[in-house]
Structure formats: C-alpha cells, structure tokens
GROMACS .gro file of C-alpha atoms in nm:
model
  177
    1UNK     CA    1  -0.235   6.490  -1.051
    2UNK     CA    2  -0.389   6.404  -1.391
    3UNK     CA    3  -0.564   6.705  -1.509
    4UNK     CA    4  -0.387   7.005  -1.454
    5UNK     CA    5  -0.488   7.366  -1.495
    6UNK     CA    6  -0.173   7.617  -1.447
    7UNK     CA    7  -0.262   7.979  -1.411
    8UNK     CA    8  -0.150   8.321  -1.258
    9UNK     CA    9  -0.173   8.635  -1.173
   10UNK     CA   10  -0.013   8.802  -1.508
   11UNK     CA   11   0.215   8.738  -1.763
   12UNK     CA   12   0.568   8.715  -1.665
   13UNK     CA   13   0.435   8.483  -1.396
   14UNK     CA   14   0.609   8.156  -1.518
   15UNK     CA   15   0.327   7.975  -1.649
   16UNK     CA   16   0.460   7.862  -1.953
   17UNK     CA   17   0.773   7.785  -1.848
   18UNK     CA   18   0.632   7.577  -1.521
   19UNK     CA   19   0.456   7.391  -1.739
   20UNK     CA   20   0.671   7.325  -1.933
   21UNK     CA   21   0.923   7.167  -1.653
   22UNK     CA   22   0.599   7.005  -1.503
   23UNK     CA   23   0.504   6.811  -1.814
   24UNK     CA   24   0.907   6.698  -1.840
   25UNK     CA   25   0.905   6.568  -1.465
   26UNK     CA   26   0.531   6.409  -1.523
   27UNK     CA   27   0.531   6.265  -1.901
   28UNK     CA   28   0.243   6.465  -1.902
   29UNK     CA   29   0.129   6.637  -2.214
   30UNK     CA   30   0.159   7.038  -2.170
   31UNK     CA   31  -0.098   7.232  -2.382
   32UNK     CA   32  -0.045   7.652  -2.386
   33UNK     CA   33  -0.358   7.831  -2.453
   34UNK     CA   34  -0.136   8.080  -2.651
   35UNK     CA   35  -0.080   7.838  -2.873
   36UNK     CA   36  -0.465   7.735  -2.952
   37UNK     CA   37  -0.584   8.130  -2.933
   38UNK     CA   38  -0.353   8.335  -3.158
   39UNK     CA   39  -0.287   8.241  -3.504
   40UNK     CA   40   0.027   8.346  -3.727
   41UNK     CA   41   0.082   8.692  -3.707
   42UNK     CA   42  -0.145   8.775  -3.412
   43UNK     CA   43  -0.453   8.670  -3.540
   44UNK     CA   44  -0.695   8.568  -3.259
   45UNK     CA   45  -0.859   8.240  -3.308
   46UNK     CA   46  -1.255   8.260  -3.316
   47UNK     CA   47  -1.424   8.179  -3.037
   48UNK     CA   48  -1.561   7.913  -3.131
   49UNK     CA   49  -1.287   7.737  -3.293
   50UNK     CA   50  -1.059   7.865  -2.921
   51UNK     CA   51  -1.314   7.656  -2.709
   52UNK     CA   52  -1.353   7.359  -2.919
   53UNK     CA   53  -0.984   7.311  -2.913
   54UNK     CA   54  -0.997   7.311  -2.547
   55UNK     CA   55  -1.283   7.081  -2.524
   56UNK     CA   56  -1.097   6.816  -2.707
   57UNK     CA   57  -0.819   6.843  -2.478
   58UNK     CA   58  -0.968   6.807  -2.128
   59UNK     CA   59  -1.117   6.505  -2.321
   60UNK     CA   60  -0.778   6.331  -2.243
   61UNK     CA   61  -0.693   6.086  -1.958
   62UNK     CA   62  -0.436   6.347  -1.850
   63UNK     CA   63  -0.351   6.711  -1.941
   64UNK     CA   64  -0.161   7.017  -1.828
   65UNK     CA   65  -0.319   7.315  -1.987
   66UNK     CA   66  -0.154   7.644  -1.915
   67UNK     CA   67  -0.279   8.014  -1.951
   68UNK     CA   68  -0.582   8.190  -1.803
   69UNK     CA   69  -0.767   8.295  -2.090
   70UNK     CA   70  -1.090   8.361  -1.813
   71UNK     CA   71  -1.380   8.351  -2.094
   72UNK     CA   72  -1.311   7.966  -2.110
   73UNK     CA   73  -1.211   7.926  -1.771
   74UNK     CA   74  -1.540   7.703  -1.743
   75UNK     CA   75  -1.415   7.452  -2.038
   76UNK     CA   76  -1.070   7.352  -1.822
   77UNK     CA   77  -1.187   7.391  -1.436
   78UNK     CA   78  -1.511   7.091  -1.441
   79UNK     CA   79  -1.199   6.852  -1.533
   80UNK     CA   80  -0.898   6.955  -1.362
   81UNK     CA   81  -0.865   6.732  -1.050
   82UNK     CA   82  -0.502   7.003  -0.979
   83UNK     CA   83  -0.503   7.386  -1.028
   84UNK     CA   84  -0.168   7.544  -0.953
   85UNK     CA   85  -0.164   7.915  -0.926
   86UNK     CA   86   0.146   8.126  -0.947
   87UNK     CA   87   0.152   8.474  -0.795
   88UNK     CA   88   0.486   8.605  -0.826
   89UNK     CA   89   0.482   9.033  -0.775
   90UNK     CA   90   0.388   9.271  -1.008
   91UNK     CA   91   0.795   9.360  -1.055
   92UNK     CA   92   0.905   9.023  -1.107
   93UNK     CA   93   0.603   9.009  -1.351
   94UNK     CA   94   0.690   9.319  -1.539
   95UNK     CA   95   1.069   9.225  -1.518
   96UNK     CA   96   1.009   8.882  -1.702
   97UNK     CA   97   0.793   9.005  -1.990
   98UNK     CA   98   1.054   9.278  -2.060
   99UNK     CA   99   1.302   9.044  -2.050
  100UNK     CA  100   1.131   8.791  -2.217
  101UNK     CA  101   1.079   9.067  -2.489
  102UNK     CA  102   1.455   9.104  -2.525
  103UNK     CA  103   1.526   8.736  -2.545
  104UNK     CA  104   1.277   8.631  -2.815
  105UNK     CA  105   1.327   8.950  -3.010
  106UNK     CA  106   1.258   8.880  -3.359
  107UNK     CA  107   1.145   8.541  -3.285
  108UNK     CA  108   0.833   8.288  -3.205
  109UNK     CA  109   0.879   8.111  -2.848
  110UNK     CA  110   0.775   7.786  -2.817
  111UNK     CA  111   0.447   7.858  -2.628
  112UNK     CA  112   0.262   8.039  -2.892
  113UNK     CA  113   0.153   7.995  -3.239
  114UNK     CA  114   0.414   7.985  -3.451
  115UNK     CA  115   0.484   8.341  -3.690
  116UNK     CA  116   0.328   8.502  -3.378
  117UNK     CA  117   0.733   8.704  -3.354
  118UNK     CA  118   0.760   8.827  -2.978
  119UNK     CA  119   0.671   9.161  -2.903
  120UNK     CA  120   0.522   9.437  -2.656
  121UNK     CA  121   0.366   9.757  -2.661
  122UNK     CA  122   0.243  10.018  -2.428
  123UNK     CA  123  -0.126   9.876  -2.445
  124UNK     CA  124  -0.010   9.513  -2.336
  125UNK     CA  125   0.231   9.709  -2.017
  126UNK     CA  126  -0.106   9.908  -1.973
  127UNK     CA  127  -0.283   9.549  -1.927
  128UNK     CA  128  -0.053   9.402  -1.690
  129UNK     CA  129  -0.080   9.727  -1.438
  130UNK     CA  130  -0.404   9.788  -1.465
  131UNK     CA  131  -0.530   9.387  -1.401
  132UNK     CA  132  -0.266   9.280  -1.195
  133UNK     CA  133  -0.430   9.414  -0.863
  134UNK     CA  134  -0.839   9.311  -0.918
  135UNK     CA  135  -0.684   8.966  -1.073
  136UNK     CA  136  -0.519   8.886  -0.768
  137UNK     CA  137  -0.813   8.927  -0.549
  138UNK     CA  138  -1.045   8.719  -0.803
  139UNK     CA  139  -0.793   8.458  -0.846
  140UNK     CA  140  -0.729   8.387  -0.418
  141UNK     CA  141  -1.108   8.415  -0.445
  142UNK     CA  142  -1.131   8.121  -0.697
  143UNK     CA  143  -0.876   7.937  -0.527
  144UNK     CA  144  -1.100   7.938  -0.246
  145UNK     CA  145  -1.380   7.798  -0.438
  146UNK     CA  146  -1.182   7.518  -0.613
  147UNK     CA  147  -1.074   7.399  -0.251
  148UNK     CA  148  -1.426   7.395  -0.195
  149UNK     CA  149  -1.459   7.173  -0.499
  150UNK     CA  150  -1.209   6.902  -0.333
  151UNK     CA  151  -0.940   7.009  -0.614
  152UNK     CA  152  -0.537   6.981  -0.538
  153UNK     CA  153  -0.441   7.353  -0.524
  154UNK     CA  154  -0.115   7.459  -0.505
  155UNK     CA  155  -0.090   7.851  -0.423
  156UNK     CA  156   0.311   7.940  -0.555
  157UNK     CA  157   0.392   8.307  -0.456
  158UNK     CA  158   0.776   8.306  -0.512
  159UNK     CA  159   1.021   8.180  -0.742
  160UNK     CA  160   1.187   7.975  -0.442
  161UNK     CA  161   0.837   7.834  -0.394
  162UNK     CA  162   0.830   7.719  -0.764
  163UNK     CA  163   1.172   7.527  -0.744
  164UNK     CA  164   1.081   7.363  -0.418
  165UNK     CA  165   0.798   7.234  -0.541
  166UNK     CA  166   0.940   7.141  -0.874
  167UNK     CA  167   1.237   6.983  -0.673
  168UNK     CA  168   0.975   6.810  -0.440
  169UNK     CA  169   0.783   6.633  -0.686
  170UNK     CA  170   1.091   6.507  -0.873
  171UNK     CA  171   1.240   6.381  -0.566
  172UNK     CA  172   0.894   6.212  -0.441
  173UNK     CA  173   0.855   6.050  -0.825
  174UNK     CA  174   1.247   5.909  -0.790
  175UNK     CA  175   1.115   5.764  -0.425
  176UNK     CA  176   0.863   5.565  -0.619
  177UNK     CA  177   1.082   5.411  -0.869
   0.00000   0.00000   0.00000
C-alpha cells in the first residue's frame, strides 16, 4: 500500500477521519480533497487549479488522498495501487454529519480549507438522500472494475469493519518490527 485512494458512499462515511488514522499508522502523507477544492469561505477552487493540485500529488512515491470528488476521479485512480471504500448506512451517514455539524459549530475542521466554518443546510441533507442510493450501486460497480485492474480493494461496510482493519494493520506493522 503506497498510493492510496479512500472514498465512500457519502459524507458522514469516515473518510476523513480513516485517513487520517491510516496516514498515523503508515507515515504516510494524508491529502483531503476538501482541502484542495474549497477555498476560505466556501469558495470552490477552479477546475483547473482543483486538478492540477491533484496531479502534483499522485506525483509522489506514496499518497493517501481522501474524498470522492468523481469529476477527477480519473487524476487519483491510474496511480493508486489501494482503493478503500467505506459504506457505512445512510443513518450512520446522516447521524455523523449532524453530529459533526454540532461539534465543529463555529469552527474549521482540520480536513478542509481553513475559514471554510462548519455548516449544513437543507440543500447539502437533500444531497446526501438523494445520491446515497445510485452512489452505492456505481461505487460496488467501480470496485468491481478496480479489482479488475489488479488494485488492493478493501470494501469497509461497518464501523467494526473499520477498527478491525485499522487494528489489523497496526498489529501486522508491529509483527514486522
């Protein structure tokens, strides 16, 4: 595992936060897409300026880059030797980002551009229900193809999945110290 694309289903999935704990069990350099698309304030990145960030970064010996952001899907998935997909349900999903919501209130989390102050509104709850569903069949169906591609894929549908795999790479790393 040197190139490492993290995606899911939704927000409130865990991507970040995965990650996050990936890149401290690895010493591998987590990038979040959030962070490279919106500017202070919400301000989306231009397009072009979005995917030549990107490009620079699969440029690197090893990566983890986190977030779907399917437009530049292409960029990320020619390098990645390692996708990991979380699919966690659409309640745990929704549950997160409200909580998530609560938590950060009034401030920037760590995995997005900085002024970008957390928030949510109807049309971003609207999203999540109305993608959740036709995402989830696209995503097994890319899944499928990146297995066809000889890539690592690891298919997480449960938070108990997460920490077992979590637990079982830092347990086979301390086996090869």
């Amino acid at each position: 595992m040197n190139k490492i694309m993290v995606i899911g289903v939704s927000a409130g999935a865990g991507k970040s936060t995965f990650a996050r704990r990936l890149g401290e069990l690895t010493g591998i350099e987590v990038t979040h897409l959030d962070c490279l698309y919106w500017k202070p304030n919400w301000v989306e990145a231009p397009p072009e300026e979005f995917s030549a960030s990107q490009q620079q970064v699969v440029q690197n010996d090893q990566w983890i880059i986190e977030g779907n952001y399917t437009g530049t899907f292409t960029i990320r998935e020619s390098y990645a030797d390692t996708v990991i997909y979380l699919e966690l349900p659409l309640r745990v999903c929704l549950y997160r980002v409200l909580k998530r919501r609560v938590q950060f209130h009034g401030k920037t989390r760590n995995d997005i551009a900085e002024g970008c102050k957390e928030k949510i509104d109807k049309a971003f709850l609207k999203f999540i229900l109305t993608t959740y569903g036709p995402r989830k069949k696209t995503m097994i169906e890319r899944m499928q193809r990146y297995i066809g591609e000889e890539k690592t894929v690891h298919y997480l549908k449960s938070s108990k999945q997460i920490e077992l795999f979590l637990k079982t790479y830092k347990k086979s790393k301390a086996n090869c110290v």
